[in-house]
């Protein structure tokens, strides 16, 4: 039924409605079909159609139509320059005919304009669908009877505006498709890189201890058993977790990592299990949790020893029943997910102290894998150093190596921060290197001082003076040399505390800035602050 308003108001209303339709959904074909039916309803067209050229054959086809049967639509095909549609496509100019039956170039390929259409004039309008000078298609519309002849000029004007709107929608849709294709390509490339990077054979470790870890990973990866990774911070627990995931049947499914120590209790529960809208202050919309997002894949719970007791109960239920409940909801949600947990805490001591549930401990400790600290696999230091040098030289466009004396110091150091500390040191050395070879005196003072200490016996003599005056001048003073009989570990702990406190003071007690100064991660800085009993003076 046609719109009862004045022709001018109907035209404006039709254009406005078509614009809303074309911007309301990403399903372009559905939107275009609705837009054509809107033109029929508001302006009284008997038939409306959109023709698009095939990108390979350049055949111009009726793709979307209103008022045509499926057979008529299938017959609506033209070659470039053929008929009224082909001419409009070729010239990019509109064509408006008061009675198309009298036009010699009208081919009536759809066979929809015979006697069944009535005896009155058949007004026909074809306008190009354009973006700038580019013609993307043709919009056609027709009316049967004298009314169409009288409204020919205003119809052509309205359809020209609608053609521009459709052109914008087509171009935007094509740009979105290109972005989606590029995103899919990048995702495929990223997944290939991830699979290649985290294959167990690509993890550096030739020591006997690491070979035992690799054997355990190879055995456990194909199963769906829960794995508990034990070891100090920086030993590579997340990398091993990814290797387990990539080595199993869930490699093409999600792998999601959650740092359980980084979130407070209420946010951790929401992060893991999701929440309903209004479940707590700030829950303005429903949110899926990590367990739900990882369904079919693997979830890695790092620092599982820091999970609060109330959340431990819900985690235990997931392990036992493979279901959970979102915050603010009583409906159980089934989930198929493999759990890999990791911790550097003494869970057995925590169980004895009542801060970690015993039943959860046994549920997580199905297959324990112990990652040795770097000081217990010294034969891996040089291969790891070479690996990090190759990686950071490539990333920063450099060609840096360590001198023999520097490598000797790296082999003597105990690496309290493990592989992560070595990785940070190598990157810093590559970035700050002023020559192709990094000498021993350019290594951090902690490593040089450590090497100057005797391995056993008393500490009556202070460490040797620094090799580089410029380097020592720019660094904060270290703690006094250990007194005679003072344990080496105690001295090193005091030196680390002094280094940490000095970096925090110079960084205004901003953890991220101190981490950059020290070459650690913010998480390492926070952990060592807690270990040494340091806190910001501004919080006191």
Coordinates of C-alpha atoms in Angstrom, one line a residue, residues 4-468:
X4 CA -1.0 8.5 2.1
X5 CA 1.2 11.6 2.7
X6 CA 2.1 14.2 0.1
X7 CA 4.6 13.0 -2.5
X8 CA 7.4 15.3 -1.1
X9 CA 6.9 14.0 2.4
X10 CA 6.7 10.4 1.2
X11 CA 10.0 10.8 -0.6
X12 CA 11.8 12.3 2.4
X13 CA 10.3 9.5 4.7
X14 CA 11.3 6.8 2.2
X15 CA 14.9 8.1 2.1
X16 CA 15.1 8.4 5.8
X17 CA 13.7 4.9 6.4
X18 CA 16.1 3.3 3.8
X19 CA 19.1 5.1 5.5
X20 CA 18.0 3.6 8.9
X21 CA 17.6 0.1 7.4
X22 CA 21.0 0.1 5.7
X23 CA 22.8 1.1 8.9
X24 CA 21.0 -1.1 11.3
X25 CA 22.5 -4.5 10.4
X26 CA 25.5 -6.2 9.0
X27 CA 23.4 -8.6 7.0
X28 CA 23.5 -6.5 3.8
X29 CA 21.3 -8.7 1.6
X30 CA 18.5 -8.7 4.1
X31 CA 18.9 -4.9 4.6
X32 CA 18.7 -4.3 0.8
X33 CA 15.7 -6.5 0.4
X34 CA 13.9 -4.6 3.2
X35 CA 15.0 -1.3 1.6
X36 CA 13.4 -2.3 -1.7
X37 CA 10.1 -3.2 0.0
X38 CA 10.2 0.1 1.8
X39 CA 10.4 1.9 -1.6
X40 CA 7.4 -0.1 -2.8
X41 CA 5.4 0.8 0.4
X42 CA 6.3 4.5 0.7
X43 CA 6.4 5.4 -3.0
X44 CA 4.1 2.9 -4.7
X45 CA 6.5 1.2 -7.1
X46 CA 5.2 -2.0 -8.6
X47 CA 8.7 -3.5 -9.0
X48 CA 12.1 -2.6 -7.7
X49 CA 15.4 -4.4 -8.3
X50 CA 19.2 -4.1 -7.7
X51 CA 21.6 -5.4 -10.4
X52 CA 25.2 -6.1 -9.6
X53 CA 28.0 -7.1 -12.0
X54 CA 29.8 -10.5 -11.5
X55 CA 33.4 -9.7 -10.5
X56 CA 34.8 -12.4 -12.9
X57 CA 32.4 -12.6 -15.8
X58 CA 31.1 -9.0 -15.6
X59 CA 27.7 -10.3 -16.3
X60 CA 25.1 -8.0 -14.7
X61 CA 22.6 -9.9 -12.6
X62 CA 19.4 -9.1 -10.8
X63 CA 20.6 -9.9 -7.3
X64 CA 17.8 -8.5 -5.1
X65 CA 14.3 -7.7 -6.1
X66 CA 10.8 -6.9 -4.9
X67 CA 7.8 -7.6 -7.1
X68 CA 9.5 -10.2 -9.3
X69 CA 9.1 -13.9 -9.1
X70 CA 12.1 -16.2 -8.5
X71 CA 12.1 -17.3 -12.2
X72 CA 11.9 -13.6 -13.4
X73 CA 14.7 -12.7 -11.2
X74 CA 16.8 -15.5 -12.5
X75 CA 16.2 -14.4 -16.1
X76 CA 17.3 -10.8 -15.3
X77 CA 20.9 -11.0 -16.7
X78 CA 22.6 -8.6 -19.0
X79 CA 26.1 -8.1 -20.6
X80 CA 28.0 -4.9 -20.4
X81 CA 26.1 -2.2 -22.3
X82 CA 23.1 -4.4 -23.2
X83 CA 19.6 -3.1 -22.7
X84 CA 18.7 -0.2 -20.4
X85 CA 20.3 -1.8 -17.4
X86 CA 23.6 -2.5 -19.3
X87 CA 23.7 1.0 -20.7
X88 CA 23.2 2.5 -17.2
X89 CA 26.0 0.4 -15.9
X90 CA 28.3 1.3 -18.7
X91 CA 27.6 5.0 -18.8
X92 CA 27.0 5.6 -15.1
X93 CA 24.1 7.9 -16.0
X94 CA 20.4 7.5 -15.1
X95 CA 17.7 6.6 -17.6
X96 CA 14.1 7.6 -17.0
X97 CA 11.4 6.4 -19.5
X98 CA 7.7 7.4 -19.4
X99 CA 6.7 4.1 -21.2
X100 CA 9.4 1.6 -21.5
X101 CA 7.4 -0.6 -24.0
X102 CA 8.1 2.1 -26.6
X103 CA 11.8 2.0 -26.1
X104 CA 13.6 -0.1 -28.8
X105 CA 16.5 -1.0 -26.5
X106 CA 14.1 -2.5 -23.8
X107 CA 14.7 -6.3 -24.0
X108 CA 12.2 -7.5 -21.3
X109 CA 14.5 -10.4 -20.4
X110 CA 12.6 -11.0 -17.2
X111 CA 9.3 -11.5 -19.3
X112 CA 7.5 -9.6 -16.5
X113 CA 6.1 -6.8 -18.7
X114 CA 3.6 -8.4 -21.0
X115 CA -0.2 -8.0 -21.2
X116 CA -0.4 -9.2 -17.6
X117 CA 1.1 -5.9 -16.5
X118 CA -1.9 -4.0 -17.8
X119 CA -2.5 -1.7 -20.8
X120 CA -1.4 1.6 -19.3
X121 CA 2.1 3.1 -19.8
X122 CA 5.0 1.4 -17.9
X123 CA 7.3 4.1 -16.5
X124 CA 10.8 2.7 -15.9
X125 CA 13.8 4.4 -14.1
X126 CA 17.3 3.1 -13.9
X127 CA 19.9 4.9 -11.7
X128 CA 23.5 3.9 -11.2
X129 CA 24.6 2.8 -7.7
X130 CA 27.8 4.9 -7.4
X131 CA 30.6 5.9 -5.1
X132 CA 32.4 8.8 -6.7
X133 CA 33.1 7.9 -10.3
X134 CA 32.8 4.1 -9.6
X135 CA 29.6 2.4 -10.6
X136 CA 28.9 -0.5 -8.4
X137 CA 25.5 -1.6 -9.8
X138 CA 22.1 -0.4 -11.0
X139 CA 18.9 0.4 -9.1
X140 CA 15.7 0.0 -11.2
X141 CA 12.1 0.9 -10.4
X142 CA 8.8 0.9 -12.4
X143 CA 5.2 2.0 -12.1
X144 CA 2.2 0.9 -14.2
X145 CA -0.2 3.6 -15.2
X146 CA -0.4 7.4 -15.8
X147 CA 0.6 8.2 -12.2
X148 CA 4.1 6.9 -12.9
X149 CA 4.5 9.2 -15.9
X150 CA 3.6 12.3 -13.9
X151 CA 6.0 11.4 -11.0
X152 CA 8.9 10.4 -13.3
X153 CA 11.1 13.4 -12.4
X154 CA 10.7 13.2 -8.7
X155 CA 11.0 9.3 -8.8
X156 CA 14.4 9.7 -10.6
X157 CA 15.6 12.2 -8.0
X158 CA 14.6 10.1 -5.1
X159 CA 16.1 6.9 -6.6
X160 CA 19.4 8.7 -7.3
X161 CA 19.7 9.6 -3.5
X162 CA 18.8 6.0 -2.6
X163 CA 21.3 4.7 -5.1
X164 CA 24.0 6.8 -3.3
X165 CA 23.0 5.3 0.1
X166 CA 23.1 1.8 -1.3
X167 CA 26.5 2.5 -2.8
X168 CA 27.8 3.6 0.5
X169 CA 26.5 0.5 2.2
X170 CA 28.0 -1.8 -0.5
X171 CA 31.4 -0.1 -0.2
X172 CA 31.3 -0.3 3.6
X173 CA 30.3 -3.9 3.5
X174 CA 33.1 -4.7 1.1
X175 CA 35.6 -3.0 3.4
X176 CA 34.3 -5.0 6.3
X177 CA 34.7 -8.2 4.3
X178 CA 38.3 -7.3 3.5
X179 CA 39.0 -6.6 7.2
X180 CA 37.4 -9.9 8.2
X181 CA 39.4 -11.8 5.6
X182 CA 42.6 -10.1 6.8
X183 CA 41.7 -10.8 10.4
X184 CA 41.1 -14.5 9.6
X185 CA 44.4 -14.6 7.7
X186 CA 46.3 -13.0 10.5
X187 CA 44.6 -15.3 13.0
X188 CA 45.6 -18.4 10.9
X189 CA 49.2 -17.1 10.7
X190 CA 49.2 -16.4 14.4
X191 CA 47.9 -19.8 15.3
X192 CA 50.6 -21.4 13.1
X193 CA 53.2 -19.3 14.8
X194 CA 51.9 -20.2 18.2
X195 CA 51.8 -23.9 17.4
X196 CA 55.3 -23.8 16.0
X197 CA 56.7 -21.7 18.9
X198 CA 55.2 -23.8 21.7
X199 CA 55.9 -27.2 20.3
X200 CA 57.8 -29.1 22.9
X201 CA 60.8 -29.6 20.6
X202 CA 61.2 -25.8 20.3
X203 CA 61.6 -25.2 24.0
X204 CA 65.2 -24.7 24.9
X205 CA 66.6 -27.2 27.4
X206 CA 69.2 -29.8 27.0
X207 CA 69.8 -30.6 30.7
X208 CA 68.7 -33.9 32.1
X209 CA 66.2 -32.2 34.4
X210 CA 64.5 -30.5 31.4
X211 CA 64.6 -33.6 29.3
X212 CA 62.6 -35.3 32.1
X213 CA 60.1 -32.4 32.0
X214 CA 59.8 -32.8 28.2
X215 CA 59.2 -36.5 28.6
X216 CA 56.4 -35.8 31.1
X217 CA 54.8 -33.3 28.8
X218 CA 54.9 -35.6 25.8
X219 CA 53.2 -38.3 27.9
X220 CA 50.5 -36.2 29.4
X221 CA 49.6 -33.9 26.4
X222 CA 47.3 -36.3 24.5
X223 CA 45.2 -36.9 27.6
X224 CA 42.7 -34.6 29.2
X225 CA 44.1 -35.1 32.7
X226 CA 44.6 -32.1 35.0
X227 CA 48.2 -31.1 35.3
X228 CA 49.8 -29.1 38.2
X229 CA 53.0 -27.3 37.2
X230 CA 55.3 -26.6 40.2
X231 CA 58.4 -24.4 40.2
X232 CA 59.8 -21.0 41.1
X233 CA 58.6 -17.8 39.3
X234 CA 60.2 -17.4 35.9
X235 CA 60.9 -21.0 35.2
X236 CA 58.6 -21.1 32.2
X237 CA 55.4 -22.7 33.6
X238 CA 53.1 -20.9 31.1
X239 CA 55.3 -22.0 28.1
X240 CA 55.1 -25.6 29.3
X241 CA 51.3 -25.3 29.8
X242 CA 51.0 -24.1 26.2
X243 CA 53.2 -27.0 25.0
X244 CA 50.8 -29.4 26.7
X245 CA 47.8 -27.8 25.1
X246 CA 49.5 -27.8 21.6
X247 CA 50.5 -31.4 22.0
X248 CA 47.0 -32.7 22.6
X249 CA 43.8 -33.0 20.7
X250 CA 42.6 -29.5 21.8
X251 CA 45.3 -27.6 19.9
X252 CA 42.9 -25.9 17.6
X253 CA 40.6 -24.8 20.5
X254 CA 41.1 -21.9 22.9
X255 CA 43.9 -21.6 25.4
X256 CA 43.2 -19.0 28.0
X257 CA 45.6 -18.0 30.8
X258 CA 44.4 -16.4 34.1
X259 CA 46.7 -15.0 36.7
X260 CA 44.9 -15.8 39.9
X261 CA 47.2 -13.5 41.9
X262 CA 46.4 -10.4 39.9
X263 CA 42.7 -10.0 40.8
X264 CA 40.8 -9.5 44.0
X265 CA 38.4 -12.2 45.2
X266 CA 35.2 -10.8 43.7
X267 CA 36.7 -9.9 40.3
X268 CA 38.6 -13.3 40.2
X269 CA 35.3 -15.2 40.6
X270 CA 33.7 -13.1 37.9
X271 CA 36.7 -13.5 35.6
X272 CA 36.6 -17.3 36.0
X273 CA 32.9 -18.0 36.0
X274 CA 31.2 -14.9 34.5
X275 CA 28.3 -13.0 36.0
X276 CA 24.7 -11.9 35.3
X277 CA 23.8 -8.3 34.9
X278 CA 23.4 -6.7 38.4
X279 CA 25.3 -9.4 40.2
X280 CA 27.4 -6.8 41.9
X281 CA 28.2 -3.1 41.8
X282 CA 29.5 -2.4 38.3
X283 CA 28.1 -5.5 36.6
X284 CA 26.1 -3.4 34.0
X285 CA 25.9 -6.3 31.5
X286 CA 26.1 -10.1 31.4
X287 CA 29.6 -11.4 30.9
X288 CA 31.0 -14.9 30.1
X289 CA 33.7 -16.2 32.3
X290 CA 37.0 -17.7 31.2
X291 CA 35.8 -21.3 31.8
X292 CA 32.9 -20.7 29.4
X293 CA 35.2 -19.0 26.8
X294 CA 37.7 -21.9 27.0
X295 CA 35.1 -24.5 26.5
X296 CA 36.5 -27.3 24.3
X297 CA 40.0 -26.0 25.0
X298 CA 42.4 -25.5 27.9
X299 CA 42.4 -23.0 30.8
X300 CA 45.7 -22.2 32.5
X301 CA 45.3 -21.1 36.2
X302 CA 48.6 -19.4 37.1
X303 CA 49.4 -18.8 40.8
X304 CA 46.6 -21.1 41.8
X305 CA 47.8 -21.0 45.4
X306 CA 46.5 -17.4 45.6
X307 CA 42.9 -18.3 45.0
X308 CA 40.7 -17.4 48.0
X309 CA 39.0 -20.2 49.9
X310 CA 35.4 -19.2 48.7
X311 CA 36.5 -19.4 45.0
X312 CA 38.4 -22.6 45.7
X313 CA 35.0 -24.2 46.4
X314 CA 33.6 -23.3 43.0
X315 CA 36.8 -24.4 41.3
X316 CA 36.5 -27.8 43.1
X317 CA 33.0 -28.2 41.7
X318 CA 34.3 -27.5 38.1
X319 CA 36.9 -30.2 38.6
X320 CA 34.5 -32.7 40.1
X321 CA 31.2 -32.1 38.1
X322 CA 32.4 -30.1 35.1
X323 CA 29.7 -27.5 35.8
X324 CA 29.7 -24.0 37.4
X325 CA 27.4 -21.2 38.2
X326 CA 27.8 -17.6 37.1
X327 CA 27.8 -14.9 39.8
X328 CA 24.2 -13.9 40.5
X329 CA 22.7 -17.0 38.8
X330 CA 21.7 -20.4 40.1
X331 CA 21.6 -22.3 36.8
X332 CA 24.5 -24.8 36.4
X333 CA 26.5 -24.3 33.2
X334 CA 28.2 -27.4 31.8
X335 CA 31.7 -27.0 30.5
X336 CA 34.3 -29.2 28.7
X337 CA 37.6 -27.7 29.5
X338 CA 41.1 -29.1 30.4
X339 CA 42.6 -27.5 33.5
X340 CA 46.4 -26.8 33.8
X341 CA 47.3 -25.1 37.1
X342 CA 50.7 -23.7 38.2
X343 CA 52.1 -22.4 41.4
X344 CA 55.4 -21.5 43.1
X345 CA 53.8 -21.8 46.6
X346 CA 54.2 -24.7 49.0
X347 CA 50.7 -26.1 48.6
X348 CA 51.3 -28.9 51.1
X349 CA 52.2 -26.3 53.8
X350 CA 49.2 -24.3 52.8
X351 CA 46.9 -27.3 53.2
X352 CA 48.4 -28.0 56.6
X353 CA 47.8 -24.3 57.6
X354 CA 44.2 -24.4 56.3
X355 CA 44.7 -21.7 53.6
X356 CA 44.3 -24.2 50.7
X357 CA 41.6 -26.9 50.5
X358 CA 42.9 -30.4 50.8
X359 CA 40.3 -31.9 48.4
X360 CA 41.1 -29.2 45.8
X361 CA 44.8 -30.0 46.2
X362 CA 44.3 -33.6 45.4
X363 CA 42.0 -32.7 42.4
X364 CA 44.7 -30.5 41.0
X365 CA 47.7 -32.7 41.8
X366 CA 46.7 -35.5 39.4
X367 CA 49.8 -35.2 37.3
X368 CA 52.5 -33.0 39.0
X369 CA 55.3 -31.7 36.8
X370 CA 58.2 -30.0 38.6
X371 CA 60.2 -27.3 36.6
X372 CA 63.7 -26.9 37.9
X373 CA 65.2 -23.5 38.6
X374 CA 67.8 -22.3 36.2
X375 CA 70.6 -22.6 38.9
X376 CA 69.9 -26.4 38.9
X377 CA 70.4 -26.7 35.1
X378 CA 73.4 -24.6 34.5
X379 CA 74.1 -26.4 31.2
X380 CA 71.0 -24.6 29.7
X381 CA 72.3 -21.1 30.4
X382 CA 74.4 -20.8 27.2
X383 CA 71.8 -22.3 24.8
X384 CA 69.1 -20.0 26.4
X385 CA 71.4 -17.0 26.0
X386 CA 72.0 -17.8 22.3
X387 CA 68.3 -18.3 21.8
X388 CA 67.4 -14.9 23.4
X389 CA 70.3 -13.2 21.5
X390 CA 69.0 -14.4 18.2
X391 CA 65.5 -13.4 19.0
X392 CA 66.2 -9.9 20.3
X393 CA 68.8 -9.1 17.6
X394 CA 66.2 -9.9 15.1
X395 CA 63.5 -7.8 16.8
X396 CA 65.8 -4.8 17.3
X397 CA 67.8 -5.0 14.1
X398 CA 71.1 -5.6 15.8
X399 CA 73.9 -8.1 15.8
X400 CA 75.1 -8.3 19.4
X401 CA 77.1 -11.0 21.2
X402 CA 78.5 -11.5 24.7
X403 CA 82.3 -11.6 25.3
X404 CA 83.8 -14.8 26.8
X405 CA 84.2 -13.0 30.2
X406 CA 80.6 -12.0 30.2
X407 CA 79.4 -15.5 29.4
X408 CA 81.6 -16.8 32.3
X409 CA 79.8 -14.4 34.6
X410 CA 76.4 -15.5 33.4
X411 CA 77.4 -19.1 34.1
X412 CA 78.5 -18.3 37.7
X413 CA 75.4 -16.3 38.6
X414 CA 72.5 -18.1 40.5
X415 CA 69.6 -16.5 38.6
X416 CA 67.1 -16.0 41.3
X417 CA 64.6 -14.8 38.7
X418 CA 65.3 -17.9 36.6
X419 CA 64.7 -17.9 32.8
X420 CA 62.7 -14.7 32.8
X421 CA 65.6 -12.8 34.5
X422 CA 68.0 -14.1 31.9
X423 CA 65.6 -13.1 29.1
X424 CA 65.3 -9.6 30.5
X425 CA 69.1 -9.3 30.9
X426 CA 69.7 -10.3 27.3
X427 CA 67.1 -7.9 25.9
X428 CA 68.5 -5.1 27.9
X429 CA 72.1 -5.9 26.8
X430 CA 71.0 -5.9 23.1
X431 CA 69.1 -2.7 23.4
X432 CA 71.8 -0.8 25.3
X433 CA 74.8 -2.3 23.6
X434 CA 77.2 0.4 22.1
X435 CA 79.4 -2.2 20.4
X436 CA 78.9 -5.6 18.7
X437 CA 80.4 -7.4 21.7
X438 CA 79.0 -6.8 25.2
X439 CA 81.9 -6.9 27.7
X440 CA 81.7 -8.2 31.3
X441 CA 81.7 -4.7 32.8
X442 CA 78.5 -3.8 31.0
X443 CA 76.6 -6.6 32.8
X444 CA 74.4 -5.6 35.7
X445 CA 76.3 -4.9 38.9
X446 CA 74.5 -7.7 40.8
X447 CA 76.0 -10.3 38.4
X448 CA 79.5 -8.8 38.6
X449 CA 79.4 -8.5 42.4
X450 CA 78.1 -12.1 42.7
X451 CA 81.1 -13.4 40.7
X452 CA 83.5 -11.5 43.0
X453 CA 82.3 -13.3 46.1
X454 CA 84.0 -16.4 47.3
X455 CA 81.9 -19.5 47.0
X456 CA 82.8 -20.9 50.5
X457 CA 84.5 -19.7 53.6
X458 CA 84.5 -16.3 55.3
X459 CA 83.9 -12.9 53.8
X460 CA 86.5 -10.8 55.5
X461 CA 87.4 -9.0 52.3
X462 CA 85.1 -6.6 50.4
X463 CA 84.3 -7.3 46.7
X464 CA 86.7 -6.2 44.1
X465 CA 86.2 -2.6 42.7
X466 CA 84.1 -2.1 39.6
X467 CA 85.9 -2.5 36.2
X468 CA 84.1 0.5 34.7

